[in-house]
Coordinates of C-alpha atoms in Angstrom, one line a residue:
X1 CA -4.6 27.8 42.8
X2 CA -8.3 27.2 43.3
X3 CA -9.2 25.5 46.6
X4 CA -10.6 22.0 46.7
X5 CA -13.6 23.4 48.4
X6 CA -14.4 25.7 45.5
X7 CA -13.9 22.9 43.1
X8 CA -16.3 20.6 45.0
X9 CA -18.8 23.4 45.3
X10 CA -18.7 24.2 41.6
X11 CA -19.2 20.5 40.7
X12 CA -22.0 20.1 43.3
X13 CA -23.9 23.1 41.8
X14 CA -23.3 22.1 38.2
X15 CA -24.0 18.5 38.2
X16 CA -27.7 18.4 39.3
X17 CA -29.7 18.8 36.1
X18 CA -26.7 19.1 33.8
X19 CA -27.3 17.2 30.6
X20 CA -23.5 16.9 30.1
X21 CA -20.9 16.2 32.7
X22 CA -18.7 18.2 35.1
X23 CA -15.1 17.1 35.5
X24 CA -12.8 17.8 38.4
X25 CA -9.0 17.3 38.3
X26 CA -9.1 13.9 39.9
X27 CA -11.9 12.6 37.6
X28 CA -11.3 10.1 34.8
X29 CA -11.2 12.0 31.5
X30 CA -10.1 15.3 33.0
X31 CA -6.5 15.1 31.5
X32 CA -7.8 14.5 28.0
X33 CA -10.5 17.2 28.4
X34 CA -7.9 19.9 29.4
X35 CA -5.6 19.1 26.5
X36 CA -5.7 21.5 23.6
X37 CA -4.1 21.7 20.2
X38 CA -1.0 23.8 21.2
X39 CA 1.1 21.7 23.5
X40 CA 3.0 24.8 24.7
X41 CA -0.2 25.6 26.7
X42 CA -0.5 23.6 30.0
X43 CA -3.3 24.8 32.2
X44 CA -5.4 23.1 34.9
X45 CA -8.9 24.4 35.3
X46 CA -10.8 23.9 38.5
X47 CA -13.7 22.4 36.7
X48 CA -14.6 21.5 33.1
X49 CA -18.3 21.7 32.2
X50 CA -18.8 19.5 29.2
X51 CA -22.1 21.0 28.1
X52 CA -24.7 19.3 26.0
X53 CA -27.3 22.1 25.6
X54 CA -27.6 25.9 25.7
X55 CA -29.3 25.4 29.1
X56 CA -26.1 23.7 30.3
X57 CA -24.0 26.6 29.1
X58 CA -26.3 29.1 30.9
X59 CA -26.0 27.0 34.1
X60 CA -22.2 26.9 33.8
X61 CA -21.9 30.7 33.4
X62 CA -24.1 31.3 36.4
X63 CA -22.1 28.9 38.6
X64 CA -18.7 30.2 37.4
X65 CA -19.7 33.8 38.0
X66 CA -21.2 33.2 41.4
X67 CA -18.0 31.5 42.5
X68 CA -15.7 34.1 41.0
X69 CA -14.1 31.7 38.6
X70 CA -12.5 32.9 35.4
X71 CA -14.5 31.4 32.4
X72 CA -13.0 30.0 29.3
X73 CA -15.0 28.7 26.3
X74 CA -13.7 25.8 24.3
X75 CA -15.0 24.9 20.9
X76 CA -12.4 23.2 18.7
X77 CA -9.5 24.1 21.0
X78 CA -7.5 24.9 17.9
X79 CA -6.6 28.6 18.7
X80 CA -2.9 29.1 19.0
X81 CA -3.1 31.3 22.1
X82 CA -4.9 28.6 24.1
X83 CA -7.7 30.9 25.2
X84 CA -10.1 27.9 25.4
X85 CA -8.5 26.8 28.7
X86 CA -7.8 28.5 32.0
X87 CA -5.7 27.9 35.1
X88 CA -8.0 27.5 38.2
X89 CA -11.1 28.6 36.4
X90 CA -14.1 27.1 34.7
X91 CA -14.1 25.8 31.1
X92 CA -17.3 25.6 29.1
X93 CA -16.5 22.7 26.8
X94 CA -18.8 22.6 23.9
X95 CA -17.5 19.4 22.2
X96 CA -20.6 17.4 23.2
X97 CA -22.6 19.9 21.1
X98 CA -21.5 18.8 17.6
X99 CA -24.7 18.2 15.8
X100 CA -25.1 19.5 12.2
X101 CA -28.6 19.6 10.7
X102 CA -28.8 20.2 6.9
X103 CA -31.8 21.6 5.1
X104 CA -31.0 20.7 1.5
X105 CA -34.0 22.6 0.1
X106 CA -33.1 25.8 1.8
X107 CA -29.4 25.2 1.4
X108 CA -28.6 25.9 5.0
X109 CA -26.9 24.0 7.9
X110 CA -27.6 24.5 11.6
X111 CA -24.3 23.9 13.3
X112 CA -24.0 23.3 17.1
X113 CA -21.4 25.4 18.9
X114 CA -18.9 22.5 19.4
X115 CA -18.9 21.2 15.9
X116 CA -15.7 20.9 14.0
X117 CA -15.3 21.5 10.2
X118 CA -15.2 17.8 9.7
X119 CA -18.7 17.5 11.3
X120 CA -20.0 20.2 8.9
X121 CA -18.3 18.9 5.8
X122 CA -19.4 15.3 6.3
X123 CA -23.0 16.4 7.0
X124 CA -23.3 18.5 3.9
X125 CA -21.4 16.1 1.6
X126 CA -24.3 13.7 0.9
X127 CA -26.4 16.6 -0.3
X128 CA -23.8 17.9 -2.7
X129 CA -23.5 21.1 -0.7
X130 CA -20.7 22.9 1.1
X131 CA -19.7 26.3 2.4
X132 CA -16.4 28.1 3.0
X133 CA -14.6 26.3 5.7
X134 CA -11.3 26.4 7.6
X135 CA -8.2 25.0 6.0
X136 CA -8.1 21.9 8.3
X137 CA -10.9 19.7 9.4
X138 CA -10.2 20.0 13.1
X139 CA -11.0 23.7 13.3
X140 CA -14.1 24.6 15.4
X141 CA -16.8 26.1 13.2
X142 CA -18.0 28.6 15.8
X143 CA -14.6 30.2 16.5
X144 CA -13.7 30.2 12.8
X145 CA -17.0 31.9 11.9
X146 CA -17.1 34.5 14.7
X147 CA -13.5 35.6 13.9
X148 CA -14.5 36.2 10.2
X149 CA -13.5 32.8 8.8
X150 CA -10.9 32.3 6.0
X151 CA -10.8 29.1 4.0
X152 CA -9.8 27.5 0.7
X153 CA -12.9 28.5 -1.3
X154 CA -13.4 32.1 0.1
X155 CA -12.5 33.6 -3.3
X156 CA -15.7 32.0 -4.7
X157 CA -18.1 32.1 -1.7
X158 CA -16.7 34.8 0.6
X159 CA -15.6 34.4 4.2
X160 CA -17.4 32.1 6.5
X161 CA -19.1 35.0 8.2
X162 CA -20.4 36.2 4.9
X163 CA -22.4 33.0 4.9
X164 CA -23.7 33.4 8.4
X165 CA -27.5 33.7 8.7
X166 CA -28.2 33.7 12.4
X167 CA -26.7 32.8 15.8
X168 CA -28.0 31.4 19.1
X169 CA -25.9 32.9 21.9
X170 CA -25.8 32.6 25.6
X171 CA -24.9 35.9 27.2
X172 CA -22.9 36.7 30.3
X173 CA -26.2 36.9 32.2
X174 CA -27.2 33.4 31.1
X175 CA -29.8 34.6 28.7
X176 CA -30.3 32.7 25.5
X177 CA -30.7 35.2 22.6
X178 CA -30.8 35.0 18.9
X179 CA -29.1 37.3 16.4
X180 CA -29.8 37.8 12.7
X181 CA -30.5 40.5 10.2
X182 CA -33.8 41.4 11.8
X183 CA -33.3 40.3 15.4
X184 CA -30.6 42.0 17.5
X185 CA -28.9 43.3 14.4
X186 CA -26.2 45.1 16.3
X187 CA -25.1 41.8 17.9
X188 CA -25.3 40.0 14.6
X189 CA -23.0 42.6 13.0
X190 CA -20.5 42.2 15.9
X191 CA -20.4 38.4 15.5
X192 CA -18.9 38.9 12.0
X193 CA -15.3 39.3 13.1
X194 CA -15.7 40.3 16.8
X195 CA -15.0 36.8 18.0
X196 CA -16.2 35.3 21.3
X197 CA -16.5 38.6 23.1
X198 CA -20.3 38.7 23.4
X199 CA -21.3 35.3 24.7
X200 CA -21.2 31.6 23.9
X201 CA -22.4 30.7 20.5
X202 CA -24.4 27.5 20.9
X203 CA -25.7 27.3 17.3
X204 CA -25.1 29.0 14.0
X205 CA -27.0 28.8 10.7
X206 CA -24.8 28.9 7.6
X207 CA -25.6 29.3 3.9
X208 CA -24.6 26.4 1.7
X209 CA -23.6 26.2 -2.0
X210 CA -23.7 23.4 -4.5
X211 CA -20.5 21.4 -4.6
X212 CA -19.6 17.8 -4.6
X213 CA -16.0 17.4 -5.8
X214 CA -13.0 19.6 -6.3
X215 CA -9.9 19.3 -8.5
X216 CA -6.7 19.5 -6.5
X217 CA -3.1 20.0 -7.6
X218 CA -0.4 19.6 -4.9
X219 CA 2.9 20.2 -6.6
X220 CA 6.4 20.1 -5.1
X221 CA 9.8 21.7 -5.9
X222 CA 13.1 21.8 -4.1
X223 CA 14.0 25.2 -2.6
X224 CA 16.5 25.9 -5.3
X225 CA 13.6 26.2 -7.8
X226 CA 11.2 27.9 -5.4
X227 CA 11.8 31.6 -6.3
X228 CA 11.0 31.1 -10.0
X229 CA 7.9 29.0 -9.1
X230 CA 6.7 31.8 -6.7
X231 CA 6.8 34.2 -9.6
X232 CA 4.8 31.9 -11.8
X233 CA 2.3 31.4 -8.9
X234 CA 1.8 35.1 -8.5
X235 CA 1.0 35.5 -12.2
X236 CA -1.3 32.5 -12.0
X237 CA -3.4 33.9 -9.2
X238 CA -3.5 37.4 -10.8
X239 CA -5.5 35.8 -13.7
X240 CA -7.2 32.8 -12.0
X241 CA -11.0 32.7 -11.8
X242 CA -12.6 33.0 -8.4
X243 CA -13.2 29.2 -8.4
X244 CA -9.5 28.8 -7.7
X245 CA -8.0 28.9 -4.2
X246 CA -4.9 27.5 -2.6
X247 CA -1.5 28.6 -1.3
X248 CA 2.2 28.5 -1.8
X249 CA 3.7 26.6 1.2
X250 CA 7.2 25.9 2.3
X251 CA 7.1 22.7 4.3
X252 CA 8.9 19.5 5.2
X253 CA 8.2 17.0 2.3
X254 CA 6.2 14.1 3.7
X255 CA 6.8 10.3 3.1
X256 CA 4.1 10.0 0.5
X257 CA 4.1 8.0 -2.8
X258 CA 3.9 11.2 -4.8
X259 CA 7.1 12.6 -3.1
X260 CA 10.5 11.7 -4.6
X261 CA 12.6 9.8 -2.0
X262 CA 15.4 12.4 -2.1
X263 CA 13.0 15.1 -1.1
X264 CA 11.3 13.3 1.8
X265 CA 12.1 14.9 5.2
X266 CA 13.6 18.0 3.5
X267 CA 12.3 21.4 2.8
X268 CA 10.2 21.8 -0.3
X269 CA 8.0 24.4 -1.9
X270 CA 4.4 23.1 -2.4
X271 CA 1.9 24.8 -4.6
X272 CA -1.6 23.9 -3.6
X273 CA -4.2 24.8 -6.2
X274 CA -7.9 23.8 -5.8
X275 CA -10.7 24.4 -8.2
X276 CA -14.3 24.2 -7.0
X277 CA -15.5 21.6 -9.5
X278 CA -14.2 19.1 -12.0
X279 CA -13.8 18.5 -15.7
X280 CA -12.2 20.5 -18.6
X281 CA -12.9 23.9 -17.0
X282 CA -11.0 22.8 -13.9
X283 CA -8.1 21.4 -15.9
X284 CA -7.8 24.6 -17.9
X285 CA -7.9 26.8 -14.9
X286 CA -5.1 24.9 -13.1
X287 CA -3.0 24.4 -16.3
X288 CA -0.6 27.3 -15.7
X289 CA 0.7 25.5 -12.6
X290 CA 0.2 21.8 -13.6
X291 CA 1.9 22.5 -16.9
X292 CA 5.1 23.4 -15.1
X293 CA 7.9 20.8 -14.7
X294 CA 7.4 19.9 -11.0
X295 CA 9.6 17.5 -9.0
X296 CA 6.7 15.6 -7.3
X297 CA 3.1 15.9 -6.6
X298 CA -0.4 14.8 -7.6
X299 CA -3.4 16.1 -9.5
X300 CA -6.7 14.5 -8.6
X301 CA -10.4 15.0 -8.3
X302 CA -11.8 14.3 -4.8
X303 CA -14.8 15.0 -2.6
X304 CA -14.6 18.4 -1.0
X305 CA -14.8 16.9 2.5
X306 CA -11.8 14.7 1.7
X307 CA -9.8 17.7 0.5
X308 CA -10.6 19.5 3.7
X309 CA -8.7 16.8 5.6
X310 CA -5.7 16.8 3.2
X311 CA -3.5 19.2 5.2
X312 CA -4.7 18.6 8.7
X313 CA -2.3 19.9 11.3
X314 CA -1.2 17.1 13.6
X315 CA -2.0 17.6 17.3
X316 CA 0.6 17.5 20.1
X317 CA 3.1 20.0 18.7
X318 CA 4.3 23.2 20.1
X319 CA 2.7 26.1 18.2
X320 CA 3.4 29.7 17.3
X321 CA 1.6 31.5 14.4
X322 CA 1.4 35.0 13.1
X323 CA 0.2 36.8 9.9
X324 CA 0.6 39.9 7.9
X325 CA -1.9 41.0 5.2
X326 CA -0.2 42.8 2.4
X327 CA -1.5 45.1 -0.3
X328 CA 1.1 44.3 -2.9
X329 CA 3.5 41.4 -3.7
X330 CA 6.4 42.9 -5.6
X331 CA 9.6 41.0 -6.3
X332 CA 11.3 42.3 -3.2
X333 CA 8.4 40.9 -1.0
X334 CA 8.7 37.5 -2.8
X335 CA 12.5 37.6 -2.2
X336 CA 12.0 38.2 1.5
X337 CA 9.4 35.6 1.8
X338 CA 11.6 33.0 0.1
X339 CA 14.6 34.0 2.2
X340 CA 12.8 33.5 5.5
X341 CA 12.1 29.9 4.6
X342 CA 15.7 29.1 5.5
X343 CA 14.9 29.9 9.1
X344 CA 12.1 27.3 9.5
X345 CA 12.5 24.3 11.8
X346 CA 13.1 21.4 9.4
X347 CA 12.0 18.7 9.6
X348 CA 8.9 19.7 11.5
X349 CA 5.2 20.3 10.8
X350 CA 5.8 24.0 10.3
X351 CA 4.5 25.7 7.2
X352 CA 5.6 29.0 5.7
X353 CA 2.5 30.1 3.8
X354 CA 1.5 32.6 1.2
X355 CA -2.2 32.8 0.7
X356 CA -4.2 34.6 -2.0
X357 CA -7.4 36.4 -1.1
X358 CA -9.3 38.6 -3.5
X359 CA -12.4 37.5 -5.4
X360 CA -15.5 37.3 -3.2
X361 CA -13.5 38.2 -0.1
X362 CA -12.6 41.6 -1.4
X363 CA -16.0 42.0 -3.1
X364 CA -18.0 41.3 0.1
X365 CA -19.5 44.8 0.1
X366 CA -20.4 44.6 3.9
X367 CA -19.6 46.8 6.8
X368 CA -18.6 43.8 9.0
X369 CA -15.6 44.3 11.2
X370 CA -13.2 42.4 8.9
X371 CA -10.9 45.2 7.5
X372 CA -8.3 42.7 6.4
X373 CA -10.6 41.4 3.6
X374 CA -9.2 44.1 1.3
X375 CA -5.7 42.5 1.2
X376 CA -4.9 40.5 -2.0
X377 CA -2.3 38.4 -0.1
X378 CA -1.6 37.1 3.4
X379 CA 1.8 35.8 4.6
X380 CA 1.2 33.3 7.4
X381 CA 4.1 31.7 9.3
X382 CA 2.6 28.6 10.9
X383 CA 5.0 27.1 13.4
X384 CA 4.5 23.6 14.7
X385 CA 7.5 21.8 16.2
X386 CA 8.3 19.1 18.8
X387 CA 11.1 20.1 21.0
X388 CA 11.2 23.0 23.5
X389 CA 14.8 23.8 22.5
X390 CA 13.5 24.9 19.2
X391 CA 11.1 27.5 20.8
X392 CA 13.4 30.5 20.4
X393 CA 14.3 29.7 16.8
X394 CA 10.7 29.0 15.7
X395 CA 9.2 32.1 17.3
X396 CA 12.0 34.3 15.9
X397 CA 11.3 32.9 12.4
X398 CA 7.6 33.8 12.6
X399 CA 8.2 37.2 14.0
X400 CA 11.0 37.9 11.5
X401 CA 8.7 37.0 8.7
X402 CA 6.1 39.5 9.8
X403 CA 8.7 42.2 10.1
X404 CA 9.9 41.5 6.6
X405 CA 6.4 42.0 5.2
X406 CA 5.6 45.2 7.1
X407 CA 6.6 47.6 4.2
X408 CA 3.6 46.2 2.2
X409 CA 1.2 45.7 5.1
X410 CA -2.3 47.1 5.0
X411 CA -2.3 47.3 8.8
X412 CA -5.2 45.0 9.3
X413 CA -4.9 41.3 10.4
X414 CA -7.1 38.2 10.6
X415 CA -7.2 37.6 14.4
X416 CA -7.8 33.8 14.0
X417 CA -4.3 33.6 12.4
X418 CA -2.4 35.1 15.4
X419 CA -1.9 34.6 19.1
X420 CA -1.4 37.1 21.9
X421 CA 0.1 40.1 20.0
X422 CA -1.3 42.9 22.1
X423 CA -4.2 45.4 22.0
X424 CA -3.0 47.3 19.0
X425 CA -3.2 44.1 16.9
X426 CA -6.7 43.4 18.2
X427 CA -7.8 46.9 17.0
X428 CA -6.0 46.2 13.7
X429 CA -8.0 43.0 13.4
X430 CA -11.4 44.8 13.5
X431 CA -10.5 48.4 12.5
X432 CA -10.4 51.4 14.8
X433 CA -13.9 52.7 14.1
X434 CA -15.3 49.2 14.3
X435 CA -13.5 48.6 17.6
X436 CA -15.4 51.6 19.2
X437 CA -18.7 50.2 17.9
X438 CA -17.8 46.7 19.1
X439 CA -16.9 48.1 22.5
X440 CA -20.4 49.5 22.8
X441 CA -22.0 46.2 21.8
X442 CA -19.7 44.5 24.3
X443 CA -20.9 46.9 27.0
X444 CA -24.6 45.9 26.4
X445 CA -24.0 42.1 26.4
X446 CA -21.0 41.6 28.6
X447 CA -20.4 44.8 30.6
X448 CA -18.1 43.0 33.2
X449 CA -16.0 41.4 30.5
X450 CA -16.7 37.9 31.7
X451 CA -15.7 36.6 28.2
X452 CA -12.2 38.1 28.1
X453 CA -10.3 34.9 27.2
X454 CA -10.3 35.8 23.5
X455 CA -8.9 38.5 21.2
X456 CA -10.5 40.8 23.8
X457 CA -12.6 43.8 23.1
X458 CA -13.2 45.6 26.4
X459 CA -16.6 47.1 27.1
X460 CA -17.0 50.8 26.5

């Protein structure tokens, strides 16, 4: 437990000249500021520095290091492992830095380090522009991007990091540096999948693409029909154009007008298919799924920014996630995936997800440390539940799902999809050769491993 003296000294040194605010445990707003997405994580930092500028971030790093405080960096606070919060340490909270500036002529967006996907999507929407984003609007853009960045339209535009043009970063020494293709290229490479290991990203520039509306099909079936539907979905994705993204998702059917009353509150299989665009081409592309006899659902055109909010994970739940990237999806894999749905906590906000990759993800043609991009499919058990008595069951379901998929695993994994699964999984997330190179970059920018609350890469 950090002493009151250290807390007071940290605040006294932070507050003068800080554009943002510094919160101590007894201050109004502290409890809200320490709350993160995963309610299983309950930590009490000594001080929360709600930074408003890169200079504030540099100041917070200097104070935290001089007082020997563990430093956590919070962007969206959406990571399942809760690495954006620390017990007794200092949290650099970036949420006051949420500005997004769009250059429609250059088709770029300058995104501040605390911006969420909703901030980015709403800023680009008036210009008819967008980029690959996370699958929910509450995800932090910086953490998403630095981890590689997977989203609904990645088959068309590539991963979020494939659209990264430059980064402003505050290092462990408090230096504000820039990384791009020409400036600090080693650091720029590391920021394409290496996560928050190298400093605090206070601004990112992302490439944008023309898009206003998408065509969305959200179709529901009872579990008894799910296995046949999954077979149809596999065939659909195998021949779908890159403009198509989506997922097969076991979930608890919500009380919505498009859901039959006898399915509400029960498990259902949802097929979510999204096409980047509207009109006859979109209708034709989605026809193999919309032409099936589904139990409930909707087919609609909508703004991309609205679609990004469609499946937002509700806050306040207990969370456990994992993932396995697989190189093939034979009938046996589909059988195992379908069978594991029976172990979900229902009703709950949990989702048992099968995601297609391929397209521009696989065709990226880069040496970025994202070896999982070669997988055509990802199985992603996403556990969200209310009651602590369901912890053991929910965690066992997620872990069992991953074990079931191991025979087809490519060995690599998207680190933003998992929690604390050990050093071997971190290496699997970036690749063994890349891990050695990332360790060398880490040694140059953070030799003392100040930024270790992440999917950590230790300095060489």
